[in-house]
Amino acid sequence: MSKDRLNIAVLGCGRIGKVHAQSIADSTRASLAAVADAVPDAVELVAKQHGARVTDIGGIMADDAIDAVIICTPTDTHQDIILQACDAGKAILCEKPIDMSVDAIECAKAAVEAVNVPFMTGFNRRFDPDFAELERQLREGVIGDIETVTIISRDPAPPPISYITSSGGIFRDMMIHDLDMARFLLGEEPVRIFAAGSCLVDSVIGKAGDIDTANAILETESGRQVQITNSRRATYGYDQRIEVHGSKGMLRVGNVLQTGVERADGSGFRKSPTQPFFLERYGQAYRAEMGTFVDAVLHGQPVSPNIRDGLEAQRLADAAAASWSTGQPITL
Ligand SMILES: NC(=O)c1ccc[n+]([C@@H]2O[C@H](COP(=O)([O-])OP(=O)(O)OC[C@H]3O[C@@H](n4cnc5c(N)ncnc54)[C@H](O)[C@@H]3O)[C@@H](O)[C@H]2O)c1
């Protein structure tokens, strides 16, 4: 693309749409040209804040001045919008999960590949500075051969039940980030997965057919193992830690705390609380993700994580859900 600035539209101005709109507005290489949302109040707020035009999805697709769309609407709307964006030849950044079903993602992937538009899946954690540095050091081989990866991911509190019922369940909504991180760090595809889960936080989640506590073990062909631990509750805040053990040592990333101040007295040492939730913890990651997408599209470079990464993570999430419901390991 022979431009020095990308014109972008944000579709869906809820929690994550607002974050992406802010990153675009702050960028020197992108402009927030238009915003759309099914709810007028939601879209007016973001449009006013950033001086963007309010339109609808059809208006965005028909506007040749818009180069790229950021899909931040609920998951069950993504596939249809992706197909429209492909027809319109727009570059796409689509929030995770791309869809609840592997079949729908395969259909979207075929459309993306047929018209060859750039497509990024919104796995923002790959852009977290600490996790990105961890991956860089792994590829450099500083701890030798990877043997085990341990990923701990706990939310501070469960989302509203209305979110749970439309989320696709803990494996497709929450663990999918960790499954993508497992692929990102391993550099080798998992071939087997075993998952266990239960409802220990809120029985209403169980009555809605979901679970709030889950563990998964993934294995690769060469025998590397990943353990993922998820909970919809952590009494001490948002808990996001990763440890990788290798033949020559260990790398780990701890929680990002609200301040670096540590207090000591007769009862021991006390650190600051963790960041409250994902919007604060991954603020830098969301900005870096948008910057990477904008630069890749402007310079015609490959976009990563791409739609295949979204598809493979979904396959793992489906397999984890199947393993939990059958009590059996699933071979991929
Ligand atoms: N990468 C991340 O860290 C992350 C974090 C949160 C959410 N997400 C994903 O982002 C997506 C949105 O999640 P959210 O938490 O922002 O949801 P949200 O409910 O806060 O926002 C969704 C917005 O889309 C609007 N909307 C609904 N249907 C629409 C339609 N047909 N056309 C236009 N607008 C429509 C709603 O009015 C709402 O404002 C989901 O797929 C979710 O999984 C990703």
CSV table of C-alpha atoms and ligand atoms in Angstrom, one decimal:
chain,number,residue,atom,x,y,z
A,1,MET,CA,0.0,0.0,0.0
A,2,SER,CA,1.6,3.3,-1.1
A,3,LYS,CA,0.2,5.5,1.7
A,4,ASP,CA,1.8,6.8,4.9
A,5,ARG,CA,-1.5,6.8,6.9
A,6,LEU,CA,-4.1,4.1,7.2
A,7,ASN,CA,-7.8,5.1,7.4
A,8,ILE,CA,-9.5,2.7,9.8
A,9,ALA,CA,-13.1,2.1,11.0
A,10,VAL,CA,-13.9,0.4,14.3
A,11,LEU,CA,-17.0,-1.8,14.3
A,12,GLY,CA,-18.5,-2.3,17.8
A,13,CYS,CA,-17.7,0.4,20.4
A,14,GLY,CA,-18.0,-1.7,23.6
A,15,ARG,CA,-15.1,-2.6,26.0
A,16,ILE,CA,-12.5,-3.6,23.5
A,17,GLY,CA,-13.7,-1.3,20.6
A,18,LYS,CA,-13.0,1.7,22.8
A,19,VAL,CA,-9.5,0.5,23.5
A,20,HIS,CA,-8.7,0.1,19.8
A,21,ALA,CA,-10.3,3.4,18.9
A,22,GLN,CA,-8.0,5.1,21.4
A,23,SER,CA,-4.9,3.4,20.0
A,24,ILE,CA,-5.8,4.5,16.4
A,25,ALA,CA,-6.5,8.0,17.6
A,26,ASP,CA,-3.1,8.1,19.3
A,27,SER,CA,-1.3,6.7,16.3
A,28,THR,CA,0.7,8.9,14.0
A,29,ARG,CA,0.3,6.4,11.1
A,30,ALA,CA,-3.5,5.9,11.3
A,31,SER,CA,-6.7,7.8,11.4
A,32,LEU,CA,-10.0,6.8,13.0
A,33,ALA,CA,-12.2,7.6,10.0
A,34,ALA,CA,-15.5,6.0,11.1
A,35,VAL,CA,-17.2,4.1,13.9
A,36,ALA,CA,-20.3,1.9,14.0
A,37,ASP,CA,-22.3,0.2,16.7
A,38,ALA,CA,-25.8,-1.2,17.0
A,39,VAL,CA,-26.4,1.0,20.0
A,40,PRO,CA,-26.5,4.8,19.2
A,41,ASP,CA,-25.2,5.9,22.7
A,42,ALA,CA,-22.2,3.6,22.5
A,43,VAL,CA,-21.1,4.9,19.1
A,44,GLU,CA,-21.8,8.6,19.7
A,45,LEU,CA,-19.6,8.6,22.7
A,46,VAL,CA,-16.5,7.2,20.9
A,47,ALA,CA,-17.2,9.3,17.7
A,48,LYS,CA,-17.4,12.5,19.8
A,49,GLN,CA,-14.2,11.6,21.8
A,50,HIS,CA,-12.1,11.1,18.6
A,51,GLY,CA,-13.9,13.2,16.0
A,52,ALA,CA,-14.8,10.1,14.0
A,53,ARG,CA,-17.8,9.8,11.6
A,54,VAL,CA,-20.7,7.7,12.7
A,55,THR,CA,-22.0,5.3,10.1
A,56,ASP,CA,-23.2,1.7,9.9
A,57,ILE,CA,-21.4,-1.4,8.7
A,58,GLY,CA,-22.8,-1.1,5.2
A,59,GLY,CA,-21.6,2.5,5.0
A,60,ILE,CA,-18.1,1.4,6.1
A,61,MET,CA,-17.8,-1.4,3.6
A,62,ALA,CA,-19.0,1.0,0.8
A,63,ASP,CA,-16.5,3.7,1.6
A,64,ASP,CA,-13.4,3.3,-0.6
A,65,ALA,CA,-11.5,5.8,1.6
A,66,ILE,CA,-11.5,3.2,4.5
A,67,ASP,CA,-8.6,0.9,4.2
A,68,ALA,CA,-9.1,-1.3,7.3
A,69,VAL,CA,-11.7,-2.5,9.7
A,70,ILE,CA,-11.3,-3.5,13.4
A,71,ILE,CA,-14.1,-6.0,14.3
A,72,CYS,CA,-15.0,-5.6,17.9
A,73,THR,CA,-18.7,-6.7,17.8
A,74,PRO,CA,-19.8,-9.8,19.7
A,75,THR,CA,-18.2,-13.0,18.5
A,76,ASP,CA,-21.4,-14.4,16.8
A,77,THR,CA,-21.3,-11.4,14.4
A,78,HIS,CA,-17.7,-11.8,13.3
A,79,GLN,CA,-18.0,-14.2,10.4
A,80,ASP,CA,-20.6,-12.2,8.6
A,81,ILE,CA,-18.6,-9.0,9.0
A,82,ILE,CA,-15.4,-10.7,7.8
A,83,LEU,CA,-17.1,-11.9,4.6
A,84,GLN,CA,-18.4,-8.4,4.0
A,85,ALA,CA,-15.0,-6.9,4.6
A,86,CYS,CA,-13.4,-9.4,2.2
A,87,ASP,CA,-15.9,-8.4,-0.5
A,88,ALA,CA,-15.0,-4.8,0.1
A,89,GLY,CA,-11.3,-5.5,0.0
A,90,LYS,CA,-10.6,-4.1,3.5
A,91,ALA,CA,-7.7,-5.2,5.7
A,92,ILE,CA,-9.1,-6.8,8.9
A,93,LEU,CA,-8.2,-7.0,12.5
A,94,CYS,CA,-10.7,-9.3,14.1
A,95,GLU,CA,-11.1,-9.8,17.9
A,96,LYS,CA,-10.7,-13.2,19.3
A,97,PRO,CA,-12.3,-15.7,19.1
A,98,ILE,CA,-13.0,-15.3,15.3
A,99,ASP,CA,-16.1,-17.4,15.7
A,100,MET,CA,-17.5,-20.1,18.0
A,101,SER,CA,-17.1,-22.8,15.3
A,102,VAL,CA,-14.1,-24.1,13.5
A,103,ASP,CA,-16.3,-24.5,10.3
A,104,ALA,CA,-17.2,-20.8,10.3
A,105,ILE,CA,-13.6,-19.8,10.8
A,106,GLU,CA,-12.5,-22.1,7.9
A,107,CYS,CA,-15.2,-20.4,5.8
A,108,ALA,CA,-13.8,-17.0,6.8
A,109,LYS,CA,-10.2,-18.1,6.1
A,110,ALA,CA,-11.2,-19.3,2.6
A,111,ALA,CA,-12.7,-15.9,1.9
A,112,VAL,CA,-9.7,-14.0,3.3
A,113,GLU,CA,-7.3,-16.1,1.2
A,114,ALA,CA,-9.4,-15.8,-1.9
A,115,VAL,CA,-9.1,-12.0,-2.0
A,116,ASN,CA,-5.7,-12.0,-0.1
A,117,VAL,CA,-6.6,-9.2,2.3
A,118,PRO,CA,-4.4,-8.7,5.4
A,119,PHE,CA,-6.0,-10.4,8.5
A,120,MET,CA,-4.8,-10.2,12.1
A,121,THR,CA,-6.4,-12.2,14.9
A,122,GLY,CA,-6.7,-10.2,18.1
A,123,PHE,CA,-4.3,-12.3,20.3
A,124,ASN,CA,-3.0,-9.2,22.0
A,125,ARG,CA,-0.9,-11.0,24.6
A,126,ARG,CA,1.7,-11.8,21.9
A,127,PHE,CA,2.4,-8.0,22.0
A,128,ASP,CA,2.8,-7.7,25.7
A,129,PRO,CA,6.4,-6.5,26.1
A,130,ASP,CA,7.3,-9.1,28.7
A,131,PHE,CA,5.7,-12.1,26.9
A,132,ALA,CA,7.3,-10.9,23.6
A,133,GLU,CA,10.7,-10.7,25.2
A,134,LEU,CA,10.2,-14.1,26.7
A,135,GLU,CA,9.4,-15.5,23.3
A,136,ARG,CA,12.4,-13.7,21.8
A,137,GLN,CA,14.8,-15.3,24.4
A,138,LEU,CA,13.2,-18.7,23.8
A,139,ARG,CA,13.9,-18.4,20.1
A,140,GLU,CA,17.5,-17.3,20.9
A,141,GLY,CA,17.9,-20.5,22.9
A,142,VAL,CA,18.9,-18.9,26.2
A,143,ILE,CA,17.4,-21.8,28.2
A,144,GLY,CA,18.2,-24.5,25.6
A,145,ASP,CA,15.4,-26.8,24.5
A,146,ILE,CA,12.0,-26.1,25.9
A,147,GLU,CA,10.7,-28.9,28.1
A,148,THR,CA,7.6,-27.5,30.0
A,149,VAL,CA,5.5,-24.3,29.8
A,150,THR,CA,3.3,-23.3,32.7
A,151,ILE,CA,0.6,-20.6,32.0
A,152,ILE,CA,-1.5,-19.2,34.9
A,153,SER,CA,-4.4,-17.0,33.9
A,154,ARG,CA,-7.0,-16.0,36.5
A,155,ASP,CA,-9.6,-13.3,36.2
A,156,PRO,CA,-10.3,-11.2,39.3
A,157,ALA,CA,-14.1,-12.0,39.2
A,158,PRO,CA,-16.5,-13.7,36.8
A,159,PRO,CA,-18.2,-11.6,34.0
A,160,PRO,CA,-22.0,-11.1,34.1
A,161,ILE,CA,-24.0,-14.2,33.4
A,162,SER,CA,-25.3,-12.6,30.1
A,163,TYR,CA,-21.7,-12.6,28.9
A,164,ILE,CA,-21.1,-16.2,30.0
A,165,THR,CA,-24.1,-17.5,28.1
A,166,SER,CA,-22.9,-15.8,24.8
A,167,SER,CA,-19.2,-16.3,25.3
A,168,GLY,CA,-18.8,-19.9,23.9
A,169,GLY,CA,-17.6,-21.1,27.3
A,170,ILE,CA,-14.4,-20.8,29.3
A,171,PHE,CA,-12.3,-22.8,26.8
A,172,ARG,CA,-13.3,-20.7,23.7
A,173,ASP,CA,-13.6,-17.4,25.5
A,174,MET,CA,-10.8,-17.3,28.1
A,175,MET,CA,-8.4,-20.2,27.7
A,176,ILE,CA,-8.1,-19.5,23.9
A,177,HIS,CA,-5.7,-16.7,24.8
A,178,ASP,CA,-3.5,-19.2,26.8
A,179,LEU,CA,-3.8,-21.8,24.0
A,180,ASP,CA,-2.5,-19.2,21.5
A,181,MET,CA,0.3,-18.3,24.0
A,182,ALA,CA,1.2,-22.0,24.2
A,183,ARG,CA,1.6,-22.2,20.4
A,184,PHE,CA,3.4,-18.9,20.3
A,185,LEU,CA,6.0,-20.0,23.0
A,186,LEU,CA,6.4,-23.6,22.0
A,187,GLY,CA,7.2,-23.0,18.4
A,188,GLU,CA,5.7,-26.5,17.8
A,189,GLU,CA,2.1,-27.6,17.4
A,190,PRO,CA,0.4,-29.5,20.3
A,191,VAL,CA,-0.8,-32.9,19.2
A,192,ARG,CA,-2.7,-34.0,22.3
A,193,ILE,CA,-4.8,-32.2,25.0
A,194,PHE,CA,-6.5,-33.3,28.2
A,195,ALA,CA,-8.7,-30.8,30.1
A,196,ALA,CA,-10.5,-30.9,33.4
A,197,GLY,CA,-13.0,-28.4,34.7
A,198,SER,CA,-15.5,-27.6,37.5
A,199,CYS,CA,-17.7,-25.0,38.8
A,200,LEU,CA,-16.2,-23.7,42.1
A,201,VAL,CA,-16.8,-20.0,42.0
A,202,ASP,CA,-20.5,-19.4,41.1
A,203,SER,CA,-23.1,-22.2,40.7
A,204,VAL,CA,-25.1,-19.8,38.4
A,205,ILE,CA,-22.2,-20.3,35.8
A,206,GLY,CA,-22.7,-24.1,36.1
A,207,LYS,CA,-26.5,-23.7,35.6
A,208,ALA,CA,-25.7,-21.8,32.4
A,209,GLY,CA,-23.8,-24.8,31.2
A,210,ASP,CA,-20.3,-23.5,31.7
A,211,ILE,CA,-17.5,-23.9,34.2
A,212,ASP,CA,-15.4,-21.4,36.1
A,213,THR,CA,-12.3,-23.4,36.9
A,214,ALA,CA,-10.3,-25.3,34.3
A,215,ASN,CA,-6.9,-26.9,33.7
A,216,ALA,CA,-5.5,-28.3,30.5
A,217,ILE,CA,-2.3,-30.3,29.7
A,218,LEU,CA,-1.0,-30.1,26.1
A,219,GLU,CA,1.7,-32.3,24.6
A,220,THR,CA,3.7,-31.9,21.4
A,221,GLU,CA,5.1,-34.7,19.2
A,222,SER,CA,8.5,-34.2,20.7
A,223,GLY,CA,7.2,-34.6,24.2
A,224,ARG,CA,7.1,-30.9,25.3
A,225,GLN,CA,4.3,-30.2,27.8
A,226,VAL,CA,2.2,-27.2,28.6
A,227,GLN,CA,0.0,-26.7,31.7
A,228,ILE,CA,-2.7,-24.1,31.6
A,229,THR,CA,-4.6,-23.1,34.8
A,230,ASN,CA,-7.7,-20.9,34.5
A,231,SER,CA,-10.1,-19.5,37.0
A,232,ARG,CA,-12.8,-16.9,36.8
A,233,ARG,CA,-11.8,-15.7,40.3
A,234,ALA,CA,-8.7,-14.5,42.0
A,235,THR,CA,-9.2,-12.7,45.3
A,236,TYR,CA,-5.9,-10.8,44.8
A,237,GLY,CA,-6.6,-9.3,41.3
A,238,TYR,CA,-5.7,-10.2,37.7
A,239,ASP,CA,-3.2,-13.1,37.8
A,240,GLN,CA,-1.2,-13.5,34.6
A,241,ARG,CA,2.1,-15.5,34.9
A,242,ILE,CA,4.2,-17.7,32.6
A,243,GLU,CA,7.1,-20.0,33.3
A,244,VAL,CA,9.1,-21.9,30.8
A,245,HIS,CA,11.6,-24.6,31.8
A,246,GLY,CA,14.3,-25.7,29.5
A,247,SER,CA,17.4,-27.9,29.3
A,248,LYS,CA,19.7,-24.9,30.3
A,249,GLY,CA,17.5,-23.0,32.7
A,250,MET,CA,14.2,-21.3,33.3
A,251,LEU,CA,12.5,-18.1,32.1
A,252,ARG,CA,9.5,-16.6,33.8
A,253,VAL,CA,7.2,-13.5,33.7
A,254,GLY,CA,5.4,-12.5,36.9
A,255,ASN,CA,2.4,-10.3,37.4
A,256,VAL,CA,2.5,-6.6,36.5
A,257,LEU,CA,1.8,-4.7,39.7
A,258,GLN,CA,0.1,-1.3,40.1
A,259,THR,CA,3.3,0.2,41.5
A,260,GLY,CA,6.8,-1.0,42.1
A,261,VAL,CA,6.8,0.1,45.8
A,262,GLU,CA,7.3,-2.7,48.4
A,263,ARG,CA,6.6,-2.2,52.1
A,264,ALA,CA,8.2,-4.1,54.9
A,265,ASP,CA,7.4,-4.2,58.6
A,266,GLY,CA,7.3,-6.8,61.4
A,267,SER,CA,4.7,-8.8,59.6
A,268,GLY,CA,6.8,-9.3,56.5
A,269,PHE,CA,7.2,-7.8,53.0
A,270,ARG,CA,4.2,-6.5,51.1
A,271,LYS,CA,4.0,-5.6,47.4
A,272,SER,CA,1.5,-3.5,45.5
A,273,PRO,CA,-1.7,-5.2,44.1
A,274,THR,CA,-1.7,-6.6,40.6
A,275,GLN,CA,-3.3,-4.6,37.8
A,276,PRO,CA,-7.1,-4.8,38.2
A,277,PHE,CA,-8.0,-6.5,34.9
A,278,PHE,CA,-7.1,-7.0,31.2
A,279,LEU,CA,-7.7,-3.4,30.1
A,280,GLU,CA,-5.0,-2.1,32.5
A,281,ARG,CA,-2.7,-5.2,32.4
A,282,TYR,CA,-2.6,-5.3,28.6
A,283,GLY,CA,-2.8,-1.6,27.8
A,284,GLN,CA,0.7,-1.6,26.2
A,285,ALA,CA,0.0,-4.8,24.4
A,286,TYR,CA,-3.2,-3.4,22.7
A,287,ARG,CA,-1.3,-0.3,21.5
A,288,ALA,CA,1.6,-2.4,20.2
A,289,GLU,CA,-0.9,-4.8,18.5
A,290,MET,CA,-2.5,-1.9,16.6
A,291,GLY,CA,0.9,-0.4,15.7
A,292,THR,CA,2.0,-3.7,14.3
A,293,PHE,CA,-1.2,-4.2,12.3
A,294,VAL,CA,-1.0,-0.6,10.9
A,295,ASP,CA,2.7,-1.0,9.9
A,296,ALA,CA,2.2,-4.4,8.3
A,297,VAL,CA,-0.7,-3.2,6.2
A,298,LEU,CA,1.0,0.1,5.2
A,299,HIS,CA,4.2,-1.7,4.2
A,300,GLY,CA,2.5,-4.8,2.6
A,301,GLN,CA,4.2,-7.1,5.1
A,302,PRO,CA,2.8,-10.4,6.4
A,303,VAL,CA,0.4,-9.9,9.3
A,304,SER,CA,0.9,-12.0,12.5
A,305,PRO,CA,-1.0,-13.6,14.3
A,306,ASN,CA,-3.0,-14.4,11.2
A,307,ILE,CA,-6.3,-16.2,10.5
A,308,ARG,CA,-4.6,-19.6,10.7
A,309,ASP,CA,-3.4,-18.8,14.2
A,310,GLY,CA,-7.1,-17.9,15.1
A,311,LEU,CA,-8.2,-21.2,13.6
A,312,GLU,CA,-5.5,-23.4,15.3
A,313,ALA,CA,-6.3,-21.8,18.7
A,314,GLN,CA,-10.0,-22.5,18.1
A,315,ARG,CA,-9.3,-26.2,17.3
A,316,LEU,CA,-7.4,-26.5,20.6
A,317,ALA,CA,-10.2,-24.8,22.5
A,318,ASP,CA,-12.8,-27.2,20.9
A,319,ALA,CA,-10.6,-30.1,21.8
A,320,ALA,CA,-10.2,-28.9,25.4
A,321,ALA,CA,-14.0,-28.6,25.7
A,322,ALA,CA,-14.4,-32.1,24.2
A,323,SER,CA,-11.8,-33.5,26.6
A,324,TRP,CA,-13.6,-31.9,29.6
A,325,SER,CA,-17.0,-33.2,28.6
A,326,THR,CA,-15.8,-36.7,27.8
A,327,GLY,CA,-13.1,-37.0,30.4
A,328,GLN,CA,-10.8,-38.3,27.8
A,329,PRO,CA,-7.6,-36.9,26.2
A,330,ILE,CA,-8.1,-35.7,22.6
A,331,THR,CA,-5.6,-36.3,19.9
A,332,LEU,CA,-5.5,-33.6,17.3
B,1,LIG,N1,-8.5,-9.4,23.0
B,1,LIG,C1,-9.1,-9.1,24.2
B,1,LIG,O1,-8.4,-9.0,25.2
B,1,LIG,C2,-10.5,-9.0,24.2
B,1,LIG,C3,-11.1,-8.4,25.4
B,1,LIG,C4,-12.5,-8.3,25.4
B,1,LIG,C5,-13.3,-8.7,24.4
B,1,LIG,N2,-12.7,-9.3,23.3
B,1,LIG,C6,-13.6,-9.8,22.2
B,1,LIG,O2,-14.1,-8.6,21.6
B,1,LIG,C7,-15.4,-8.9,21.1
B,1,LIG,C8,-16.3,-7.8,21.8
B,1,LIG,O3,-16.2,-8.0,23.2
B,1,LIG,P1,-16.6,-6.7,24.2
B,1,LIG,O4,-16.2,-7.2,25.6
B,1,LIG,O5,-16.0,-5.5,23.7
B,1,LIG,O6,-18.1,-6.7,24.0
B,1,LIG,P2,-19.1,-5.4,24.4
B,1,LIG,O7,-20.4,-6.1,24.6
B,1,LIG,O8,-18.5,-4.6,25.4
B,1,LIG,O9,-19.1,-4.6,23.0
B,1,LIG,C9,-19.7,-5.1,21.8
B,1,LIG,C10,-20.3,-3.9,21.1
B,1,LIG,O10,-20.8,-4.3,19.8
B,1,LIG,C11,-22.1,-3.7,19.6
B,1,LIG,N3,-22.8,-4.6,18.7
B,1,LIG,C12,-23.5,-5.7,18.9
B,1,LIG,N4,-24.0,-6.2,17.8
B,1,LIG,C13,-23.6,-5.4,16.8
B,1,LIG,C14,-23.8,-5.4,15.4
B,1,LIG,N5,-24.5,-6.4,14.8
B,1,LIG,N6,-23.3,-4.4,14.7
B,1,LIG,C15,-22.7,-3.4,15.3
B,1,LIG,N7,-22.4,-3.3,16.6
B,1,LIG,C16,-22.9,-4.3,17.3
B,1,LIG,C17,-22.7,-3.6,21.0
B,1,LIG,O11,-23.7,-2.6,21.0
B,1,LIG,C18,-21.5,-3.2,21.8
B,1,LIG,O12,-21.3,-1.8,22.0
B,1,LIG,C19,-15.7,-10.3,21.5
B,1,LIG,O13,-15.5,-11.1,20.4
B,1,LIG,C20,-14.8,-10.6,22.6
B,1,LIG,O14,-14.4,-12.0,22.8
B,1,LIG,C21,-11.4,-9.5,23.2
